[in-house]
Short mmCIF file of C-alpha atoms in Angstrom, two decimals:
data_model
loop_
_atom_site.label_atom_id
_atom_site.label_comp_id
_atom_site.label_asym_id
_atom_site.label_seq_id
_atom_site.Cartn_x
_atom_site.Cartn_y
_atom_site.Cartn_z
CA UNK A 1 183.99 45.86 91.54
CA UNK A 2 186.16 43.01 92.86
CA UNK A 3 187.29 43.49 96.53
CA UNK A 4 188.64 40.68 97.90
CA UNK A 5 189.44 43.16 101.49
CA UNK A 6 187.47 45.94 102.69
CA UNK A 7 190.55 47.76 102.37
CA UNK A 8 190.69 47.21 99.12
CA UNK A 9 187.46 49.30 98.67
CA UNK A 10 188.93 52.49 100.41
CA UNK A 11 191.77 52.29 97.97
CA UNK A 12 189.96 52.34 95.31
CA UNK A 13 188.25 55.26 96.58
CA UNK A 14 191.84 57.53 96.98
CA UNK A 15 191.91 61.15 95.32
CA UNK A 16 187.77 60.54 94.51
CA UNK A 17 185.11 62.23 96.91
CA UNK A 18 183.69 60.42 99.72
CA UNK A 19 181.33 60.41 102.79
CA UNK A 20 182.11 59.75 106.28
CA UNK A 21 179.56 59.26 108.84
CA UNK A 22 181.06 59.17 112.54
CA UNK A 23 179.53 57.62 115.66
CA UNK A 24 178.12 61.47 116.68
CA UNK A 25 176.07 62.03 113.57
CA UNK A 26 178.58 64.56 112.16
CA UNK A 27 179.23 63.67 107.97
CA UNK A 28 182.39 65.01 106.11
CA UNK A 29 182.55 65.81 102.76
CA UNK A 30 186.04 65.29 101.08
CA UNK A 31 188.54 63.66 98.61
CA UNK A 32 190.08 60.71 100.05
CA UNK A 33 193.95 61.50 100.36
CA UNK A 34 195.27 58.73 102.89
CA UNK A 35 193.61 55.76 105.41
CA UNK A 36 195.71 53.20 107.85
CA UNK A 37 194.35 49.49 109.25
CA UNK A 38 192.68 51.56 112.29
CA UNK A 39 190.75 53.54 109.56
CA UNK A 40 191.85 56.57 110.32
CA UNK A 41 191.59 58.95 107.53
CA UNK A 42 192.62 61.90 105.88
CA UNK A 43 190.18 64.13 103.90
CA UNK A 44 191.04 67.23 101.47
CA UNK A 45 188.93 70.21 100.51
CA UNK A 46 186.74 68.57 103.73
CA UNK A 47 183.29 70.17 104.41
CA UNK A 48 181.56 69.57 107.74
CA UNK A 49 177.63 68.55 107.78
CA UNK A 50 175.45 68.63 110.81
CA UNK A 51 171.99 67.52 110.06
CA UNK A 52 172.83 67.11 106.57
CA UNK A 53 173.48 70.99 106.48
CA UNK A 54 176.83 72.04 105.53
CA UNK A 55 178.51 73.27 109.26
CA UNK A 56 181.96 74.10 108.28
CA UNK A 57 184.33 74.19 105.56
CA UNK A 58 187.69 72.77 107.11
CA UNK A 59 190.52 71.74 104.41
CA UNK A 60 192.43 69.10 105.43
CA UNK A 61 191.50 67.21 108.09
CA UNK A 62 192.22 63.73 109.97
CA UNK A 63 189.49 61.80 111.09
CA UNK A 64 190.37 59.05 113.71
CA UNK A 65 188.84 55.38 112.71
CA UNK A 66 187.54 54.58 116.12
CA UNK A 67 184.98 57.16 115.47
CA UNK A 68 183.61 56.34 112.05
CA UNK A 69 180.67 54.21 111.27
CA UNK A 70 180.33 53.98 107.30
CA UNK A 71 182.25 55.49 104.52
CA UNK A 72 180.81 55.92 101.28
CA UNK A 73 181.09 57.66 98.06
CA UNK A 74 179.43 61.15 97.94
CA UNK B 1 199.14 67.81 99.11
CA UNK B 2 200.93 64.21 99.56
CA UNK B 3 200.11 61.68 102.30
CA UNK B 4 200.31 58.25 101.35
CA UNK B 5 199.32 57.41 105.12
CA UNK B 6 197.32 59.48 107.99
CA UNK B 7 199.93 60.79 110.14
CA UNK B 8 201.92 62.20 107.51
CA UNK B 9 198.81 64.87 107.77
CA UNK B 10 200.06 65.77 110.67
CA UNK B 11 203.20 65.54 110.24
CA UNK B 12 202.68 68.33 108.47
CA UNK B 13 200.74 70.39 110.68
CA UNK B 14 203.45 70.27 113.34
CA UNK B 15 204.00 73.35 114.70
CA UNK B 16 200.41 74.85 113.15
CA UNK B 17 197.95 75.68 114.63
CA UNK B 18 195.02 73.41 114.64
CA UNK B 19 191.52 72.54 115.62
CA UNK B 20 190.95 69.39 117.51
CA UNK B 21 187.04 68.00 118.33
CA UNK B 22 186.94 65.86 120.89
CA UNK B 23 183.68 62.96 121.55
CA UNK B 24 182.73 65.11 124.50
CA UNK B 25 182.01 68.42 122.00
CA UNK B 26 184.62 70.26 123.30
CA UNK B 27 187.50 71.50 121.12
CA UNK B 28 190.72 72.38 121.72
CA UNK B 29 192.74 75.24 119.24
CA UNK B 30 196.54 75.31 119.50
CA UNK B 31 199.93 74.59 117.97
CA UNK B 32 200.42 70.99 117.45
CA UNK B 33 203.86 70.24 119.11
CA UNK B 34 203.46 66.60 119.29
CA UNK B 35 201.44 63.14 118.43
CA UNK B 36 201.78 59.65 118.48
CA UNK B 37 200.37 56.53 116.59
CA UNK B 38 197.49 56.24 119.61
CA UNK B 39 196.85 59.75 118.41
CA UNK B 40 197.93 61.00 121.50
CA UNK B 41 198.35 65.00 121.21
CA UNK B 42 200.05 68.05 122.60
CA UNK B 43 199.18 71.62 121.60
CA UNK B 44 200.98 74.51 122.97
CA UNK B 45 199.15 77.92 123.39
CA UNK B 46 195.90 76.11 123.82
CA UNK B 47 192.34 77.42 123.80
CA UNK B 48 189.07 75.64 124.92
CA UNK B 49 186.26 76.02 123.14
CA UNK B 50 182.73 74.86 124.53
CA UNK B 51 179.78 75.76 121.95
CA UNK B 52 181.95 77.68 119.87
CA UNK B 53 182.86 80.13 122.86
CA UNK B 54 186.07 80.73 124.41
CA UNK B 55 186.08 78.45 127.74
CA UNK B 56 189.53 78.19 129.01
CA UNK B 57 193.10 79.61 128.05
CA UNK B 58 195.07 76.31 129.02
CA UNK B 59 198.80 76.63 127.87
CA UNK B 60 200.55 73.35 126.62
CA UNK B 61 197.81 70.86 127.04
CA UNK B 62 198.09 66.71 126.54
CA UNK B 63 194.80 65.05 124.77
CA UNK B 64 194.49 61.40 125.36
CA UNK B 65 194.00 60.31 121.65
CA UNK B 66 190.86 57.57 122.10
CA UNK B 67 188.92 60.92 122.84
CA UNK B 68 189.74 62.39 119.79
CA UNK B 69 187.25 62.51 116.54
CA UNK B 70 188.95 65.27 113.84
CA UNK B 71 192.02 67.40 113.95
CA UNK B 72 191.83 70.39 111.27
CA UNK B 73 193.44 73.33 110.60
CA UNK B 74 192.37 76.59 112.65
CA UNK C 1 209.19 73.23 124.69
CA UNK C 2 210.95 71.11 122.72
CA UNK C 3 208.36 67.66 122.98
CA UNK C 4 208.90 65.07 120.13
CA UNK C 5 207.13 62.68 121.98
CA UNK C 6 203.30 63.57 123.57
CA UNK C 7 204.59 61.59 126.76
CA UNK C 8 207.60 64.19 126.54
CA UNK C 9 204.86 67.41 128.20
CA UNK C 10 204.10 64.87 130.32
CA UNK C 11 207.73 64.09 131.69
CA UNK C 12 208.44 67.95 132.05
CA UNK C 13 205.38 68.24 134.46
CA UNK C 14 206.45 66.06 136.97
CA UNK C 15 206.19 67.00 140.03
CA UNK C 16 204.21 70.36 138.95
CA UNK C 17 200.30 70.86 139.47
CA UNK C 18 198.13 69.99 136.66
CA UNK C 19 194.79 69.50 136.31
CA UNK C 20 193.49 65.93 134.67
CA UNK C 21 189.87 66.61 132.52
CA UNK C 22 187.71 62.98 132.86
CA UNK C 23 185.38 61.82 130.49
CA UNK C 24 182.68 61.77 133.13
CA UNK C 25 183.75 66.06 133.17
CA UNK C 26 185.17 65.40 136.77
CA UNK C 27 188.40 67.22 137.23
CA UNK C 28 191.25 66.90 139.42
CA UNK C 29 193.87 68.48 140.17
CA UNK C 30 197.15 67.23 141.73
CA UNK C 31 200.83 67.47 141.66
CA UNK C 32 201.49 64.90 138.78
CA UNK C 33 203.80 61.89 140.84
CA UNK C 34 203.71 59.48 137.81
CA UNK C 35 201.73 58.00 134.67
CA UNK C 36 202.69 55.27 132.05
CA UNK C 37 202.13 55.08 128.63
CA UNK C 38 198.56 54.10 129.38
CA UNK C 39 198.14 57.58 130.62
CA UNK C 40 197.30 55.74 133.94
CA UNK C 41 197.88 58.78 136.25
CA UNK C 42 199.37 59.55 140.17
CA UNK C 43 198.41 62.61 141.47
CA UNK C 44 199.71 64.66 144.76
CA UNK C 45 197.63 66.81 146.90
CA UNK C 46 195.18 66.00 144.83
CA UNK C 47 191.46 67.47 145.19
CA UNK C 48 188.05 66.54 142.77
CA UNK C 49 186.60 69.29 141.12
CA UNK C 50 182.65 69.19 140.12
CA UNK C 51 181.29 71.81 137.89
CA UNK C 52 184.33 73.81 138.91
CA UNK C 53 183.72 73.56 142.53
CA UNK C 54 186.17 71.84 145.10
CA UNK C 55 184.25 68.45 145.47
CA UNK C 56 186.58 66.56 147.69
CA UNK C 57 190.25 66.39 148.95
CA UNK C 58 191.75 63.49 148.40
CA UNK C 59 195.51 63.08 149.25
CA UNK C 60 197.41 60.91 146.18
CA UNK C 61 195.11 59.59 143.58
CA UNK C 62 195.19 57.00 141.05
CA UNK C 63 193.51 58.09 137.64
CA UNK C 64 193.23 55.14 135.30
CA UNK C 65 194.15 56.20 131.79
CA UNK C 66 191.46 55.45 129.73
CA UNK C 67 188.81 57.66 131.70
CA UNK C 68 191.13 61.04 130.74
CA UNK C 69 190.44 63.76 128.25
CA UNK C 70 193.12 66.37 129.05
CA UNK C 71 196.11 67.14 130.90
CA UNK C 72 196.84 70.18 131.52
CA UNK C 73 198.69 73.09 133.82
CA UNK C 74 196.69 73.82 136.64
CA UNK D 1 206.11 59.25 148.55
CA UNK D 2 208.13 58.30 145.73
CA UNK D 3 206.87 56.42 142.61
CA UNK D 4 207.91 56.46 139.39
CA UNK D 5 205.26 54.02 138.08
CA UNK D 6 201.43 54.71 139.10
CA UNK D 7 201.01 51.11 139.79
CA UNK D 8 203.36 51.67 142.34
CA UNK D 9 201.15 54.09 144.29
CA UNK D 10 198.67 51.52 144.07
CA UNK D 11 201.46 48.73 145.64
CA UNK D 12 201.99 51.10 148.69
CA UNK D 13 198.12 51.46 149.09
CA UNK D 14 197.70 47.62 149.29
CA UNK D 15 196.02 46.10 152.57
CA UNK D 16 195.05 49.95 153.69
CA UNK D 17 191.32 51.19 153.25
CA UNK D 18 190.63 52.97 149.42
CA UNK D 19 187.49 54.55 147.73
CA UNK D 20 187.17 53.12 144.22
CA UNK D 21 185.09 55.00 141.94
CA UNK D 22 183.56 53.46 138.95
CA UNK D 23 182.47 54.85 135.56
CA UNK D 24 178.78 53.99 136.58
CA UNK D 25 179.05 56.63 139.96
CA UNK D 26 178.97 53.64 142.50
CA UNK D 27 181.81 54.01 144.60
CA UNK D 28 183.45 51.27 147.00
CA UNK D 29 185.19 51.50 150.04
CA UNK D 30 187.49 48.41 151.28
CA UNK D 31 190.70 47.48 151.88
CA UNK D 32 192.97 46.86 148.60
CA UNK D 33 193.91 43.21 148.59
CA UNK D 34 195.20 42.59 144.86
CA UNK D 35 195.58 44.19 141.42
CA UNK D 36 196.80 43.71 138.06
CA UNK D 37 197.78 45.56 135.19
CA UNK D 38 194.43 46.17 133.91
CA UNK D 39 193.79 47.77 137.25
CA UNK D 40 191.78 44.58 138.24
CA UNK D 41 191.35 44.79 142.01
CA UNK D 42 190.20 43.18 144.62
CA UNK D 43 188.87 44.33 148.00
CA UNK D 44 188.11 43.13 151.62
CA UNK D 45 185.70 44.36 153.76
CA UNK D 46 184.02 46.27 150.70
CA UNK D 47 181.16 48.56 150.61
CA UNK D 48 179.32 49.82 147.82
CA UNK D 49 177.89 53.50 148.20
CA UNK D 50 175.97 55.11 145.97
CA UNK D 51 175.65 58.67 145.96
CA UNK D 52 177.53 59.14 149.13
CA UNK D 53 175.43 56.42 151.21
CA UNK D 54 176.04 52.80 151.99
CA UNK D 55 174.13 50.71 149.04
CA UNK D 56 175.69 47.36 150.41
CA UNK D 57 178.21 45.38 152.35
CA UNK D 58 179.65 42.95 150.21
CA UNK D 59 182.61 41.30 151.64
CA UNK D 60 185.03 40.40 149.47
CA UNK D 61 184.61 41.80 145.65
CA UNK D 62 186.49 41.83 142.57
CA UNK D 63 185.98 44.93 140.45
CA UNK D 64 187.06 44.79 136.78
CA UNK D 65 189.79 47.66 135.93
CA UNK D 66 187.82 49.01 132.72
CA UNK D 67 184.83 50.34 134.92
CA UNK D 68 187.48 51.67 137.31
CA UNK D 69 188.04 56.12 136.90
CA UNK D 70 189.83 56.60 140.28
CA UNK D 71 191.33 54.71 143.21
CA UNK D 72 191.88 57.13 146.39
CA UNK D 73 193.33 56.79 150.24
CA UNK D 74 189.34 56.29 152.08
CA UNK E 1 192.36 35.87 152.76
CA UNK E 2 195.56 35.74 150.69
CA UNK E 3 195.12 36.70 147.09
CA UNK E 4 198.27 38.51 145.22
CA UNK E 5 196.46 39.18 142.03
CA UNK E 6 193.17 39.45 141.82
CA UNK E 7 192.17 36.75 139.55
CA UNK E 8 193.02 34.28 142.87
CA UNK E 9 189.63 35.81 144.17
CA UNK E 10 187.61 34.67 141.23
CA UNK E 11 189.46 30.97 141.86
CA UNK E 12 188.23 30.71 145.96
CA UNK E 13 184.86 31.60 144.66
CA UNK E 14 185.23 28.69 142.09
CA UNK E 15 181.82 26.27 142.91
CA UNK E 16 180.21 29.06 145.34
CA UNK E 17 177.41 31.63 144.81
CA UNK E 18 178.11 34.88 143.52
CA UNK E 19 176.58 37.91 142.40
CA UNK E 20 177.65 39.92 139.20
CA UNK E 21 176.55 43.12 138.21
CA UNK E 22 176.95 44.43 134.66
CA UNK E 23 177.18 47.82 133.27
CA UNK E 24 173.90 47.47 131.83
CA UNK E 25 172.62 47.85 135.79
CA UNK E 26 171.60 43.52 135.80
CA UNK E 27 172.29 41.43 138.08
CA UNK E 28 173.28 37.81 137.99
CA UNK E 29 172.98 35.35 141.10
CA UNK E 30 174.57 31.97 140.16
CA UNK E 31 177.34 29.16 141.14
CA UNK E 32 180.39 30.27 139.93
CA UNK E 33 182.02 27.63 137.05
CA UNK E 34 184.25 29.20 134.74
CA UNK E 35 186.10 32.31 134.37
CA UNK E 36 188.97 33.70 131.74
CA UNK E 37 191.59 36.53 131.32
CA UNK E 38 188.98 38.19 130.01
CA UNK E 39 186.53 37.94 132.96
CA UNK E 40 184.06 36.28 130.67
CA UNK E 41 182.18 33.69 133.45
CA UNK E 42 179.43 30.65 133.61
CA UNK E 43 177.43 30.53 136.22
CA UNK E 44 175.18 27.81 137.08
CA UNK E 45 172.12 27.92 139.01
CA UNK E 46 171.87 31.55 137.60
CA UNK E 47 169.20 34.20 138.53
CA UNK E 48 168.66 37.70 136.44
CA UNK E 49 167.95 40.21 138.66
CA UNK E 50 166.49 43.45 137.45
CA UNK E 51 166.18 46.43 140.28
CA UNK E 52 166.56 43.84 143.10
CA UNK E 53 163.75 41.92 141.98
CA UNK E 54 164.18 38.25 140.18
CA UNK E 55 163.68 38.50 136.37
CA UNK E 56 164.24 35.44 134.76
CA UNK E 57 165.46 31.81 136.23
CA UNK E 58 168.40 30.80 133.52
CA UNK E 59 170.17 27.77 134.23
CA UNK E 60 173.69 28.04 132.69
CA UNK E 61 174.76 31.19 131.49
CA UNK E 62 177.76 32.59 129.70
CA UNK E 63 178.56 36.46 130.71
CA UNK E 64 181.28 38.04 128.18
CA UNK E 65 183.81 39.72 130.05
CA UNK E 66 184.11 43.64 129.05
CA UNK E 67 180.03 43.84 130.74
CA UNK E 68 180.80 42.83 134.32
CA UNK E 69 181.79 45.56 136.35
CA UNK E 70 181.51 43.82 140.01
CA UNK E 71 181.90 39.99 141.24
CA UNK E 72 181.00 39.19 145.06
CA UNK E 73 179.57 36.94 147.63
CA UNK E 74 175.80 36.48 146.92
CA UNK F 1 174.92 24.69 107.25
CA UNK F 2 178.16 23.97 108.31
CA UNK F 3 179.70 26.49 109.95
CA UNK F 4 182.65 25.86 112.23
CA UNK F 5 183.76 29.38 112.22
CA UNK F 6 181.98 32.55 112.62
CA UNK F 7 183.18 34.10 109.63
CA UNK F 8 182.64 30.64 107.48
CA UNK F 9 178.86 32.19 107.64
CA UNK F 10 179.59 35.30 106.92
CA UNK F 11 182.02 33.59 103.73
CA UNK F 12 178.79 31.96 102.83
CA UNK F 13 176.98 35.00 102.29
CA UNK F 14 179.83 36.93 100.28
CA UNK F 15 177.72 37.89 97.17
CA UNK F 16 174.40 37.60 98.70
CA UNK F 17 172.54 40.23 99.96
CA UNK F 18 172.26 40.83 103.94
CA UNK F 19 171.29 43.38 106.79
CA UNK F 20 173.47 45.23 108.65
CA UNK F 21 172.60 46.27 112.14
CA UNK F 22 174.41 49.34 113.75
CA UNK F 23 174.73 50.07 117.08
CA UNK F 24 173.29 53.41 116.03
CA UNK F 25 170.40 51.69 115.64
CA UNK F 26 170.89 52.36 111.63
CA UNK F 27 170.49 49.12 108.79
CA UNK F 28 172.40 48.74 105.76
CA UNK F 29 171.11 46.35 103.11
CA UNK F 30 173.33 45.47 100.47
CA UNK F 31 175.31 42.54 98.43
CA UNK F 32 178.08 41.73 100.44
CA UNK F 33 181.31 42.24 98.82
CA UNK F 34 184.18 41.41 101.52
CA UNK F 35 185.00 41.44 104.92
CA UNK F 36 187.97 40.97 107.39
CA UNK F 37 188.83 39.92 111.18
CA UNK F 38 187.12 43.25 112.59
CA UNK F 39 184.47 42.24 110.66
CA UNK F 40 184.80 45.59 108.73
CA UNK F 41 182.42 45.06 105.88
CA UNK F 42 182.16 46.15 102.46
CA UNK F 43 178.61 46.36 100.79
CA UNK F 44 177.32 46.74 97.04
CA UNK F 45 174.25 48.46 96.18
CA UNK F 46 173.70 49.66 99.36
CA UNK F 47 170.92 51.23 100.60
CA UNK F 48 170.82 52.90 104.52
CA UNK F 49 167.09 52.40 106.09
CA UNK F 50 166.17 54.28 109.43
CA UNK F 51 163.40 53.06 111.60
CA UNK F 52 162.97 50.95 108.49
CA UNK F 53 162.67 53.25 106.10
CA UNK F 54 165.08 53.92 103.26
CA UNK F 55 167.15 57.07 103.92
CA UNK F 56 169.79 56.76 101.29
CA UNK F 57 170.80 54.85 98.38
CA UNK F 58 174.59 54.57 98.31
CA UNK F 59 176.65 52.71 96.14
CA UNK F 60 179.73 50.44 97.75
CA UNK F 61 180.14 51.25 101.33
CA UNK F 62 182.88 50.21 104.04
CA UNK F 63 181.58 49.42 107.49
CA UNK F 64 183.48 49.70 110.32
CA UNK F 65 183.36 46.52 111.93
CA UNK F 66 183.03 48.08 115.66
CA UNK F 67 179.79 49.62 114.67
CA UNK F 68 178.20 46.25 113.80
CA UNK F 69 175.65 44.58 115.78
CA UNK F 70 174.14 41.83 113.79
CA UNK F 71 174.39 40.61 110.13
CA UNK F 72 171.66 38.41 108.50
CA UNK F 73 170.35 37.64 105.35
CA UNK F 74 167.96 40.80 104.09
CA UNK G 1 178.23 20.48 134.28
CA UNK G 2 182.33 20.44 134.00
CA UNK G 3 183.87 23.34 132.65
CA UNK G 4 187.00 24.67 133.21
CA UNK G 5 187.07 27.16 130.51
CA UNK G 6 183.81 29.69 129.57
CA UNK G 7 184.15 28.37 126.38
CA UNK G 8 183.61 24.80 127.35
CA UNK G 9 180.24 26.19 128.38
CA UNK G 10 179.38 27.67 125.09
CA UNK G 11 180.96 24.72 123.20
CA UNK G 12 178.40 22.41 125.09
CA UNK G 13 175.81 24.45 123.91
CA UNK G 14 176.47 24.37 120.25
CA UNK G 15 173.24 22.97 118.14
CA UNK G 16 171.00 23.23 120.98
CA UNK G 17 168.75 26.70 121.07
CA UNK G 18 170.22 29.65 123.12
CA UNK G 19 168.85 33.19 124.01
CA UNK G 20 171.53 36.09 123.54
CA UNK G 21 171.29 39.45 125.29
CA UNK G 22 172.80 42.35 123.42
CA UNK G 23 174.22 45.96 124.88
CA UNK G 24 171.20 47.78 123.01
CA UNK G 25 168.54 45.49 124.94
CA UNK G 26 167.92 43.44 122.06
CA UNK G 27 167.77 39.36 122.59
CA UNK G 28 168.69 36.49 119.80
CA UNK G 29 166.79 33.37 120.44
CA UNK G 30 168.35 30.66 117.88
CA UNK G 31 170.38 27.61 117.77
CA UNK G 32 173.81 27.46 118.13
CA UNK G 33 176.46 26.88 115.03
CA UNK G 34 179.51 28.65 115.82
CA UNK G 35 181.63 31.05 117.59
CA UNK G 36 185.05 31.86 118.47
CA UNK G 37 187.14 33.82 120.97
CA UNK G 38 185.74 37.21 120.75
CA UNK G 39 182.40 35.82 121.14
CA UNK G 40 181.39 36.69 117.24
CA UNK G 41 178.33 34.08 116.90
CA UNK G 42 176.49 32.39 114.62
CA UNK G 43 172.86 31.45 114.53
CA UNK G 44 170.11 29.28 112.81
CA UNK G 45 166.84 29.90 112.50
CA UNK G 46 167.11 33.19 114.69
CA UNK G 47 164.48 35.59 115.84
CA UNK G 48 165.15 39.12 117.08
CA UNK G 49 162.96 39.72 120.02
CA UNK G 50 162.35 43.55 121.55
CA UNK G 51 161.22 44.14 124.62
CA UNK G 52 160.26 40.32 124.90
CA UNK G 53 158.05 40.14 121.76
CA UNK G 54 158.78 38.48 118.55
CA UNK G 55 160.43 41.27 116.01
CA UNK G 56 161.55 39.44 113.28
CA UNK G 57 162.24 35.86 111.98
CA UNK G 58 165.75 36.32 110.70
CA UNK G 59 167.41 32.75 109.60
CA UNK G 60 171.18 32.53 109.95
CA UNK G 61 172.92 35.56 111.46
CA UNK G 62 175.86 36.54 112.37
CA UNK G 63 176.33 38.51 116.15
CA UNK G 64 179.36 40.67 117.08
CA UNK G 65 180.75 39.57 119.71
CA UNK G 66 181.58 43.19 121.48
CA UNK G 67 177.60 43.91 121.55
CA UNK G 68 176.75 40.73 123.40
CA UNK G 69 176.10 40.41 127.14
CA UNK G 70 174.68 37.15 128.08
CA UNK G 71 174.58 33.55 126.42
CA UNK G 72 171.67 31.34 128.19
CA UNK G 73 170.01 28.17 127.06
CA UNK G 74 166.29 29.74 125.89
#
């Protein structure tokens, strides 16, 4: 992979699946659709896991940055 | 769905009703009326949720954004 | 409503009672007097609520923004 | 009173007694001699309280405006 | 005293002993040398206090800003 | 070393492998592929370890940079 | 000592070993090589210490500047 930006990491992650792991231990599931400089981020088909146990299925969703820790392919 | 950046999510969720979790584990379900780059949001015909329960009928409510974590659909 | 803006709700409930959710789940309630775009808050007649119960009156009040949660009609 | 800025509400408080509570639950009690955008302040004649009794007289202190939830008439 | 903002506090204490307290509930005893916009400050001289009780004798220290939530007269 | 700059070390390292500590107490131990101002990070190979065991093996990973405590050679 | 600036402090103490207090409780002992405005720091031959005892010998690292507290000569 050549990344010369961390940014350039989450772009090559659009439209494929990914893992989010916020500052409250919640994970979602989703396809990456969309992210901005603060890291916020918008999932589709986005599944909710508490305690690595699926919690809720939610669609689209938009995940602030300030509240993520790591993103990483599912 | 196309979103080449974050907002435009909720763009189009404007005047949907959506889900919104906050840090503090509380959640607010209403229509989004309005939202700003700080993620700064106003729902109309708002409901508080605490645990998953019905807490508080609230109206048009203002949610500072920093407290935010997700905003999904309903 | 008609709010484009978040800080729009805001500017059509001045002057009316609303009650301001803290991150430390301390509530008040107040006529709103002003705020700026930090969400730095002046309330009215403004009295603390704890757990729901009247805590203390305090005359005007000066909430600083980044300690707020919700706005909302009291 | 009129303002149409909340820093204003904290100009017409200056050199009269106010409670300042912080995001830790101390609370101080002095008379407001200076503040800043950041909500910065400092007071005269303070005195720290914590959980509703006098912790320590401390003269003059400067508080930093991040720690700061609510400034109130004494 | 006549201070109109409140970083003319933190200049008279310039050269005299002061005590800080951060958020993390330490204290620090020391001659004030240094201070920024940010309220990051040197003491000299400085003393850690832990529950009111000396920890550690330190010499110069460097305190970064967004940790200090009090600065008065030791 | 020569290191003027904080992030000359961390330009030092790009390709190597290193340890990331989290304020969430988690590690991340990967090749280090890029990084930027916030000191958002992106690793290779990574592997997550909690209370020093490994807990996942995951690929390229962002980091958000606010999350970050410490990052050292693994 | 003469400094007019907190960062004349730290500048003085580059090369020479320093202890660094974190948020989380951790301390850095480790000699100085760099750091810049938001506090980010870099240093040599470091060891993590917990609770006062030696954790780990970790060579260069690089410290966020957000998670740090205190900067004192070890």
């Amino acid at each position: 992979m050549e990344t010369s930006r961390p940014l350039d990491a989450l772009n090559q992650a659009r439209n494929k699946r990914v893992m989010i792991d916020l500052k409250n231990n919640r994970q979602y599931i989703g396809k990456l659709k969309a992210f901005d400089i603060h890291i916020n981020v918008v999932l589709e088909e986005a599944e909710e896991m508490v305690n690595g146990e699926l919690s809720r299925k939610l669609g689209v969703i938009f995940i602030r940055g300030d509240t993520i820790t790591v993103i990483s392919p599912s």
